[in-house]
PDB file of C-alpha atoms in Angstrom:
ATOM      1  CA  ARG A 150      93.082  94.482 125.880  1.00 77.00           C
ATOM      2  CA  LYS A 151      93.566  95.428 122.178  1.00 86.00           C
ATOM      3  CA  GLU A 152      94.092  99.325 121.046  1.00 91.00           C
ATOM      4  CA  VAL A 153      91.664  98.911 118.295  1.00 94.00           C
ATOM      5  CA  GLU A 154      89.028  96.065 117.388  1.00 94.00           C
ATOM      6  CA  GLN A 155      86.787  95.819 114.402  1.00 93.00           C
ATOM      7  CA  ASP A 156      84.299  93.004 113.529  1.00 87.00           C
ATOM      8  CA  PRO A 157      86.501  91.031 110.574  1.00 85.00           C
ATOM      9  CA  GLY A 158      83.650  90.586 108.599  1.00 85.00           C
ATOM     10  CA  PRO A 159      83.412  89.403 105.683  1.00 92.00           C
ATOM     11  CA  PHE A 160      80.616  91.761 104.666  1.00 94.00           C
ATOM     12  CA  ASN A 161      78.764  90.413 101.423  1.00 96.00           C
ATOM     13  CA  VAL A 162      76.570  92.968 100.470  1.00 97.00           C
ATOM     14  CA  PRO A 163      74.706  93.460  96.825  1.00 97.00           C
ATOM     15  CA  GLU A 164      75.665  96.462  94.344  1.00 98.00           C
ATOM     16  CA  GLY A 165      73.668  99.305  95.895  1.00 97.00           C
ATOM     17  CA  ALA A 166      73.518  98.336  99.549  1.00 97.00           C
ATOM     18  CA  THR A 167      74.322 100.443 102.405  1.00 97.00           C
ATOM     19  CA  VAL A 168      76.767  99.077 104.560  1.00 96.00           C
ATOM     20  CA  ALA A 169      78.330 100.043 107.857  1.00 96.00           C
ATOM     21  CA  PHE A 170      81.306  99.160 109.806  1.00 94.00           C
ATOM     22  CA  ASN A 171      82.225 100.021 113.210  1.00 94.00           C
ATOM     23  CA  CYS A 172      85.303 100.281 115.389  1.00 95.00           C
ATOM     24  CA  THR A 173      86.100 100.561 118.712  1.00 96.00           C
ATOM     25  CA  TYR A 174      89.483 101.831 120.771  1.00 96.00           C
ATOM     26  CA  SER A 175      90.504 101.228 124.244  1.00 95.00           C
ATOM     27  CA  ASN A 176      92.970 104.617 125.137  1.00 93.00           C
ATOM     28  CA  SER A 177      91.006 107.779 125.655  1.00 89.00           C
ATOM     29  CA  ALA A 178      94.113 109.668 125.098  1.00 91.00           C
ATOM     30  CA  SER A 179      93.892 108.537 121.473  1.00 89.00           C
ATOM     31  CA  GLN A 180      94.278 111.663 119.201  1.00 88.00           C
ATOM     32  CA  SER A 181      93.350 111.129 115.507  1.00 92.00           C
ATOM     33  CA  PHE A 182      91.426 108.673 113.664  1.00 95.00           C
ATOM     34  CA  PHE A 183      91.410 107.270 110.173  1.00 96.00           C
ATOM     35  CA  TRP A 184      89.842 104.734 108.116  1.00 97.00           C
ATOM     36  CA  TYR A 185      92.407 103.073 105.626  1.00 97.00           C
ATOM     37  CA  ARG A 186      91.200 100.837 102.836  1.00 98.00           C
ATOM     38  CA  GLN A 187      93.297  97.544 101.639  1.00 97.00           C
ATOM     39  CA  ASP A 188      93.098  96.034  98.565  1.00 97.00           C
ATOM     40  CA  CYS A 189      94.165  92.273  97.932  1.00 94.00           C
ATOM     41  CA  ARG A 190      97.744  92.203  97.471  1.00 92.00           C
ATOM     42  CA  LYS A 191      98.396  96.031  97.987  1.00 96.00           C
ATOM     43  CA  GLU A 192      99.317  98.655 100.616  1.00 97.00           C
ATOM     44  CA  PRO A 193      96.661 100.138 102.811  1.00 98.00           C
ATOM     45  CA  LYS A 194      95.784 103.331 101.257  1.00 97.00           C
ATOM     46  CA  LEU A 195      94.208 106.625 103.413  1.00 96.00           C
ATOM     47  CA  LEU A 196      90.440 106.743 102.735  1.00 97.00           C
ATOM     48  CA  MET A 197      89.452 109.371 105.083  1.00 95.00           C
ATOM     49  CA  SER A 198      90.262 110.883 108.302  1.00 93.00           C
ATOM     50  CA  VAL A 199      87.798 110.974 111.038  1.00 94.00           C
ATOM     51  CA  TYR A 200      86.289 113.953 113.157  1.00 89.00           C
ATOM     52  CA  SER A 201      84.144 114.172 115.917  1.00 86.00           C
ATOM     53  CA  SER A 202      82.072 116.546 113.738  1.00 87.00           C
ATOM     54  CA  GLY A 203      81.219 113.517 111.489  1.00 87.00           C
ATOM     55  CA  ASN A 204      82.816 114.050 107.655  1.00 92.00           C
ATOM     56  CA  GLU A 205      81.666 112.509 104.674  1.00 93.00           C
ATOM     57  CA  ASP A 206      83.405 112.249 101.181  1.00 93.00           C
ATOM     58  CA  GLY A 207      80.675 111.345  98.761  1.00 96.00           C
ATOM     59  CA  ARG A 208      79.482 107.873  99.139  1.00 97.00           C
ATOM     60  CA  PHE A 209      81.484 107.724 102.493  1.00 97.00           C
ATOM     61  CA  THR A 210      80.591 109.165 105.894  1.00 97.00           C
ATOM     62  CA  ALA A 211      82.663 108.734 108.981  1.00 96.00           C
ATOM     63  CA  GLN A 212      81.345 109.600 112.513  1.00 95.00           C
ATOM     64  CA  LEU A 213      83.667 109.569 115.706  1.00 95.00           C
ATOM     65  CA  ASN A 214      82.017 109.347 119.196  1.00 94.00           C
ATOM     66  CA  ARG A 215      84.849 110.279 121.514  1.00 93.00           C
ATOM     67  CA  ALA A 216      82.293 109.242 124.724  1.00 93.00           C
ATOM     68  CA  SER A 217      82.189 105.923 123.878  1.00 94.00           C
ATOM     69  CA  GLN A 218      85.524 105.381 121.926  1.00 95.00           C
ATOM     70  CA  TYR A 219      83.707 104.415 119.011  1.00 94.00           C
ATOM     71  CA  ILE A 220      84.330 105.214 115.178  1.00 96.00           C
ATOM     72  CA  SER A 221      81.952 104.296 112.202  1.00 96.00           C
ATOM     73  CA  LEU A 222      82.249 103.948 108.257  1.00 97.00           C
ATOM     74  CA  LEU A 223      78.957 104.233 106.522  1.00 97.00           C
ATOM     75  CA  ILE A 224      79.274 103.391 102.629  1.00 97.00           C
ATOM     76  CA  ARG A 225      76.091 104.398 100.585  1.00 98.00           C
ATOM     77  CA  ASP A 226      75.109 102.883  97.066  1.00 98.00           C
ATOM     78  CA  SER A 227      78.182 100.235  97.228  1.00 98.00           C
ATOM     79  CA  LYS A 228      80.040  99.568  93.696  1.00 98.00           C
ATOM     80  CA  LEU A 229      81.841  96.455  93.059  1.00 98.00           C
ATOM     81  CA  SER A 230      84.843  98.717  93.066  1.00 97.00           C
ATOM     82  CA  ASP A 231      84.252  98.974  97.163  1.00 98.00           C
ATOM     83  CA  SER A 232      85.364  95.361  97.426  1.00 98.00           C
ATOM     84  CA  ALA A 233      88.214  95.672 100.133  1.00 97.00           C
ATOM     85  CA  THR A 234      89.269  95.455 103.736  1.00 96.00           C
ATOM     86  CA  TYR A 235      88.704  98.481 105.483  1.00 97.00           C
ATOM     87  CA  LEU A 236      91.346  99.362 108.546  1.00 96.00           C
ATOM     88  CA  CYS A 237      90.399 101.183 111.337  1.00 96.00           C
ATOM     89  CA  VAL A 238      93.645 103.292 112.506  1.00 96.00           C
ATOM     90  CA  VAL A 239      94.029 105.180 115.714  1.00 95.00           C
ATOM     91  CA  LYS A 240      96.737 107.736 116.518  1.00 93.00           C
ATOM     92  CA  ARG A 241      98.144 108.401 119.985  1.00 90.00           C
ATOM     93  CA  ARG A 242     101.542 110.343 120.259  1.00 87.00           C
ATOM     94  CA  SER A 243     103.511 109.162 117.600  1.00 87.00           C
ATOM     95  CA  GLN A 244     102.148 105.738 116.815  1.00 90.00           C
ATOM     96  CA  PHE A 245      99.095 104.715 114.681  1.00 93.00           C
ATOM     97  CA  TYR A 246      97.320 101.334 115.693  1.00 93.00           C
ATOM     98  CA  PHE A 247      95.444  99.373 113.335  1.00 94.00           C
ATOM     99  CA  GLY A 248      92.457  97.080 113.641  1.00 93.00           C
ATOM    100  CA  THR A 249      92.448  93.544 112.219  1.00 92.00           C
ATOM    101  CA  GLY A 250      90.361  95.105 109.286  1.00 94.00           C
ATOM    102  CA  THR A 251      86.822  94.010 107.769  1.00 94.00           C
ATOM    103  CA  SER A 252      86.424  92.544 104.766  1.00 95.00           C
ATOM    104  CA  LEU A 253      83.818  93.687 102.299  1.00 97.00           C
ATOM    105  CA  THR A 254      82.657  91.814  99.141  1.00 97.00           C
ATOM    106  CA  VAL A 255      80.152  94.044  97.078  1.00 98.00           C
ATOM    107  CA  ILE A 256      78.399  91.320  94.893  1.00 97.00           C
ATOM    108  CA  PRO A 257      76.890  92.182  91.434  1.00 95.00           C
TER     109      PRO A 257
ATOM    110  CA  ASP B 291     105.625 112.718  94.703  1.00 64.00           C
ATOM    111  CA  ALA B 292     107.089 109.710  94.332  1.00 81.00           C
ATOM    112  CA  GLY B 293     105.594 108.227  97.663  1.00 94.00           C
ATOM    113  CA  VAL B 294     107.411 105.902  99.762  1.00 97.00           C
ATOM    114  CA  ILE B 295     109.308 103.792  97.603  1.00 98.00           C
ATOM    115  CA  GLN B 296     110.300 100.057  98.816  1.00 98.00           C
ATOM    116  CA  SER B 297     112.530  97.424  97.317  1.00 97.00           C
ATOM    117  CA  PRO B 298     113.057  94.830  96.110  1.00 98.00           C
ATOM    118  CA  ARG B 299     108.968  94.122  95.487  1.00 97.00           C
ATOM    119  CA  HIS B 300     109.492  90.580  95.974  1.00 97.00           C
ATOM    120  CA  GLU B 301     112.264  88.430  97.451  1.00 97.00           C
ATOM    121  CA  VAL B 302     112.396  84.089  97.612  1.00 98.00           C
ATOM    122  CA  THR B 303     115.262  83.146  99.688  1.00 97.00           C
ATOM    123  CA  GLU B 304     116.350  79.885 101.462  1.00 97.00           C
ATOM    124  CA  MET B 305     116.401  79.499 105.216  1.00 97.00           C
ATOM    125  CA  GLY B 306     119.634  80.840 106.664  1.00 97.00           C
ATOM    126  CA  GLN B 307     120.109  83.753 103.901  1.00 97.00           C
ATOM    127  CA  GLU B 308     120.565  86.894 104.749  1.00 97.00           C
ATOM    128  CA  VAL B 309     117.675  89.644 103.726  1.00 98.00           C
ATOM    129  CA  THR B 310     117.947  93.453 103.486  1.00 98.00           C
ATOM    130  CA  LEU B 311     114.454  95.255 102.406  1.00 98.00           C
ATOM    131  CA  ARG B 312     115.145  99.002 101.840  1.00 98.00           C
ATOM    132  CA  CYS B 313     112.845 102.052 102.065  1.00 98.00           C
ATOM    133  CA  LYS B 314     112.982 105.682 100.741  1.00 98.00           C
ATOM    134  CA  PRO B 315     110.543 107.595 102.838  1.00 97.00           C
ATOM    135  CA  ILE B 316     108.580 110.649 101.562  1.00 95.00           C
ATOM    136  CA  SER B 317     110.946 113.821 101.626  1.00 94.00           C
ATOM    137  CA  GLY B 318     110.287 116.034 104.576  1.00 91.00           C
ATOM    138  CA  HIS B 319     108.479 113.216 106.467  1.00 93.00           C
ATOM    139  CA  ASP B 320     109.979 113.232 109.883  1.00 93.00           C
ATOM    140  CA  TYR B 321     108.453 109.576 110.913  1.00 95.00           C
ATOM    141  CA  LEU B 322     109.194 106.068 109.278  1.00 97.00           C
ATOM    142  CA  PHE B 323     107.781 102.841 110.126  1.00 97.00           C
ATOM    143  CA  TRP B 324     108.101  99.178 109.697  1.00 98.00           C
ATOM    144  CA  TYR B 325     105.301  96.921 109.647  1.00 97.00           C
ATOM    145  CA  ARG B 326     104.692  93.028 108.717  1.00 97.00           C
ATOM    146  CA  GLN B 327     101.730  91.880 107.648  1.00 96.00           C
ATOM    147  CA  THR B 328     100.739  88.087 107.574  1.00 94.00           C
ATOM    148  CA  MET B 329      97.623  86.401 107.146  1.00 89.00           C
ATOM    149  CA  MET B 330      97.338  85.014 111.039  1.00 87.00           C
ATOM    150  CA  ARG B 331      98.616  88.304 112.668  1.00 87.00           C
ATOM    151  CA  GLY B 332      97.502  91.270 110.755  1.00 89.00           C
ATOM    152  CA  LEU B 333      99.442  94.126 110.527  1.00 93.00           C
ATOM    153  CA  GLU B 334     102.359  94.369 113.367  1.00 93.00           C
ATOM    154  CA  LEU B 335     104.426  97.255 113.862  1.00 95.00           C
ATOM    155  CA  LEU B 336     108.109  96.227 114.177  1.00 97.00           C
ATOM    156  CA  ILE B 337     110.323  99.367 114.623  1.00 97.00           C
ATOM    157  CA  TYR B 338     109.756 102.974 113.778  1.00 97.00           C
ATOM    158  CA  PHE B 339     112.246 106.394 113.475  1.00 97.00           C
ATOM    159  CA  ASN B 340     111.979 109.616 114.318  1.00 95.00           C
ATOM    160  CA  ASN B 341     114.413 111.893 112.967  1.00 94.00           C
ATOM    161  CA  ASN B 342     116.395 108.654 111.957  1.00 95.00           C
ATOM    162  CA  VAL B 343     116.442 107.748 115.298  1.00 96.00           C
ATOM    163  CA  PRO B 344     115.290 104.529 116.671  1.00 96.00           C
ATOM    164  CA  ILE B 345     112.255 105.432 119.093  1.00 95.00           C
ATOM    165  CA  ASP B 346     110.434 102.132 119.481  1.00 94.00           C
ATOM    166  CA  ASP B 347     111.762  98.788 118.598  1.00 94.00           C
ATOM    167  CA  SER B 348     109.531  96.486 120.997  1.00 93.00           C
ATOM    168  CA  GLY B 349     107.916  94.723 117.701  1.00 93.00           C
ATOM    169  CA  MET B 350     111.097  93.397 116.487  1.00 95.00           C
ATOM    170  CA  PRO B 351     110.381  89.660 116.742  1.00 87.00           C
ATOM    171  CA  GLU B 352     114.025  88.767 117.693  1.00 85.00           C
ATOM    172  CA  ASP B 353     117.767  89.400 117.466  1.00 91.00           C
ATOM    173  CA  ARG B 354     117.784  88.015 113.971  1.00 96.00           C
ATOM    174  CA  PHE B 355     115.891  91.306 113.050  1.00 97.00           C
ATOM    175  CA  SER B 356     117.968  94.534 112.733  1.00 97.00           C
ATOM    176  CA  ALA B 357     116.557  98.022 111.459  1.00 98.00           C
ATOM    177  CA  LYS B 358     118.702 101.090 110.641  1.00 97.00           C
ATOM    178  CA  MET B 359     118.156 104.669 109.319  1.00 98.00           C
ATOM    179  CA  PRO B 360     121.598 106.293 108.296  1.00 97.00           C
ATOM    180  CA  ASN B 361     120.163 109.371 106.842  1.00 95.00           C
ATOM    181  CA  ALA B 362     116.447 110.934 106.462  1.00 95.00           C
ATOM    182  CA  SER B 363     115.841 109.303 103.169  1.00 95.00           C
ATOM    183  CA  PHE B 364     116.972 105.654 103.528  1.00 97.00           C
ATOM    184  CA  SER B 365     115.986 103.068 105.830  1.00 98.00           C
ATOM    185  CA  THR B 366     116.729  99.189 105.675  1.00 98.00           C
ATOM    186  CA  LEU B 367     115.622  96.131 107.755  1.00 98.00           C
ATOM    187  CA  LYS B 368     117.511  93.449 107.679  1.00 98.00           C
ATOM    188  CA  ILE B 369     116.712  89.946 108.886  1.00 97.00           C
ATOM    189  CA  GLN B 370     120.032  87.485 109.192  1.00 97.00           C
ATOM    190  CA  PRO B 371     119.244  84.449 109.555  1.00 96.00           C
ATOM    191  CA  SER B 372     115.811  84.424 107.588  1.00 97.00           C
ATOM    192  CA  GLU B 373     113.580  81.466 108.767  1.00 96.00           C
ATOM    193  CA  PRO B 374     110.595  80.170 106.860  1.00 97.00           C
ATOM    194  CA  ARG B 375     108.502  82.111 109.846  1.00 95.00           C
ATOM    195  CA  ASP B 376     109.417  85.237 108.679  1.00 97.00           C
ATOM    196  CA  SER B 377     107.603  84.817 105.418  1.00 97.00           C
ATOM    197  CA  ALA B 378     105.166  87.742 105.216  1.00 97.00           C
ATOM    198  CA  VAL B 379     104.878  91.303 103.276  1.00 98.00           C
ATOM    199  CA  TYR B 380     106.873  94.019 104.327  1.00 98.00           C
ATOM    200  CA  PHE B 381     105.574  97.558 104.380  1.00 98.00           C
ATOM    201  CA  CYS B 382     107.543 100.635 105.132  1.00 98.00           C
ATOM    202  CA  ALA B 383     105.730 103.849 105.889  1.00 97.00           C
ATOM    203  CA  SER B 384     106.331 107.600 106.620  1.00 96.00           C
ATOM    204  CA  SER B 385     104.647 110.476 108.173  1.00 94.00           C
ATOM    205  CA  SER B 386     104.927 113.833 109.097  1.00 89.00           C
ATOM    206  CA  HIS B 387     103.913 114.859 112.322  1.00 77.00           C
ATOM    207  CA  GLY B 388     104.924 118.331 112.886  1.00 65.00           C
ATOM    208  CA  GLN B 389     103.313 121.890 112.631  1.00 60.00           C
ATOM    209  CA  GLY B 390     101.615 121.756 109.183  1.00 56.00           C
ATOM    210  CA  GLY B 391     102.101 118.081 108.942  1.00 56.00           C
ATOM    211  CA  ALA B 392      99.708 115.915 107.489  1.00 60.00           C
ATOM    212  CA  ASN B 393      99.772 113.411 110.500  1.00 81.00           C
ATOM    213  CA  VAL B 394      98.851 110.826 107.923  1.00 88.00           C
ATOM    214  CA  LEU B 395     100.786 107.512 107.363  1.00 94.00           C
ATOM    215  CA  THR B 396     101.469 106.831 103.689  1.00 96.00           C
ATOM    216  CA  PHE B 397     102.625 102.967 102.594  1.00 98.00           C
ATOM    217  CA  GLY B 398     105.149 101.737 100.697  1.00 98.00           C
ATOM    218  CA  ALA B 399     104.230  98.981  98.060  1.00 98.00           C
ATOM    219  CA  GLY B 400     105.504  96.543 100.057  1.00 98.00           C
ATOM    220  CA  SER B 401     108.145  93.883 100.191  1.00 98.00           C
ATOM    221  CA  ARG B 402     106.651  90.219 100.074  1.00 98.00           C
ATOM    222  CA  LEU B 403     109.296  87.925 101.572  1.00 98.00           C
ATOM    223  CA  THR B 404     109.215  84.027 101.019  1.00 98.00           C
ATOM    224  CA  VAL B 405     111.966  82.134 102.984  1.00 98.00           C
ATOM    225  CA  LEU B 406     111.989  78.641 101.783  1.00 97.00           C
TER     226      LEU B 406
END
């Protein structure tokens, strides 16, 4: 079983839409959680860390449910510039485990 | 901070040639990771180091791959001999896990390898 599972999409949404990505992880001992963003032909970059209490950064909201081993990312008021692949990342001990990524295209 | 620096950014070589990829981690980071990314397999961890010591190399595909970290500011990933199936983007990333560390993984821009 994979450490981190994501719906690969693709998600094609109009500008201004709200879109949600989900991710599950298999090991309950996982300690830290993140969403990364990867643009085409670029490196992954940290979008935000994810905390049990939930956290928000502008139009982006991340949630963690430890009981269900489930992580989510909500993007409100989508912009064209949000088009990218979003990677769910889980850290356990020293290692980072990546989902395969969810592709988002925001359409004018 | 200059971030994680990788070289070369692009490498095109012929099958059988030796390839050396280089990485300079962020100063003060005690962990360094080498990843490979392809469309088919996504992002795969090859090997990681802690304080210059290799901790887990189980992701290294075969003996043709080797990695070293002679000091805290430099690491290499070598492929000898290279094969067309090694064509991929190779990312180096570093992080700091100690007390006060950001606990976040920062990637270099990657080295895009094409083996003909």
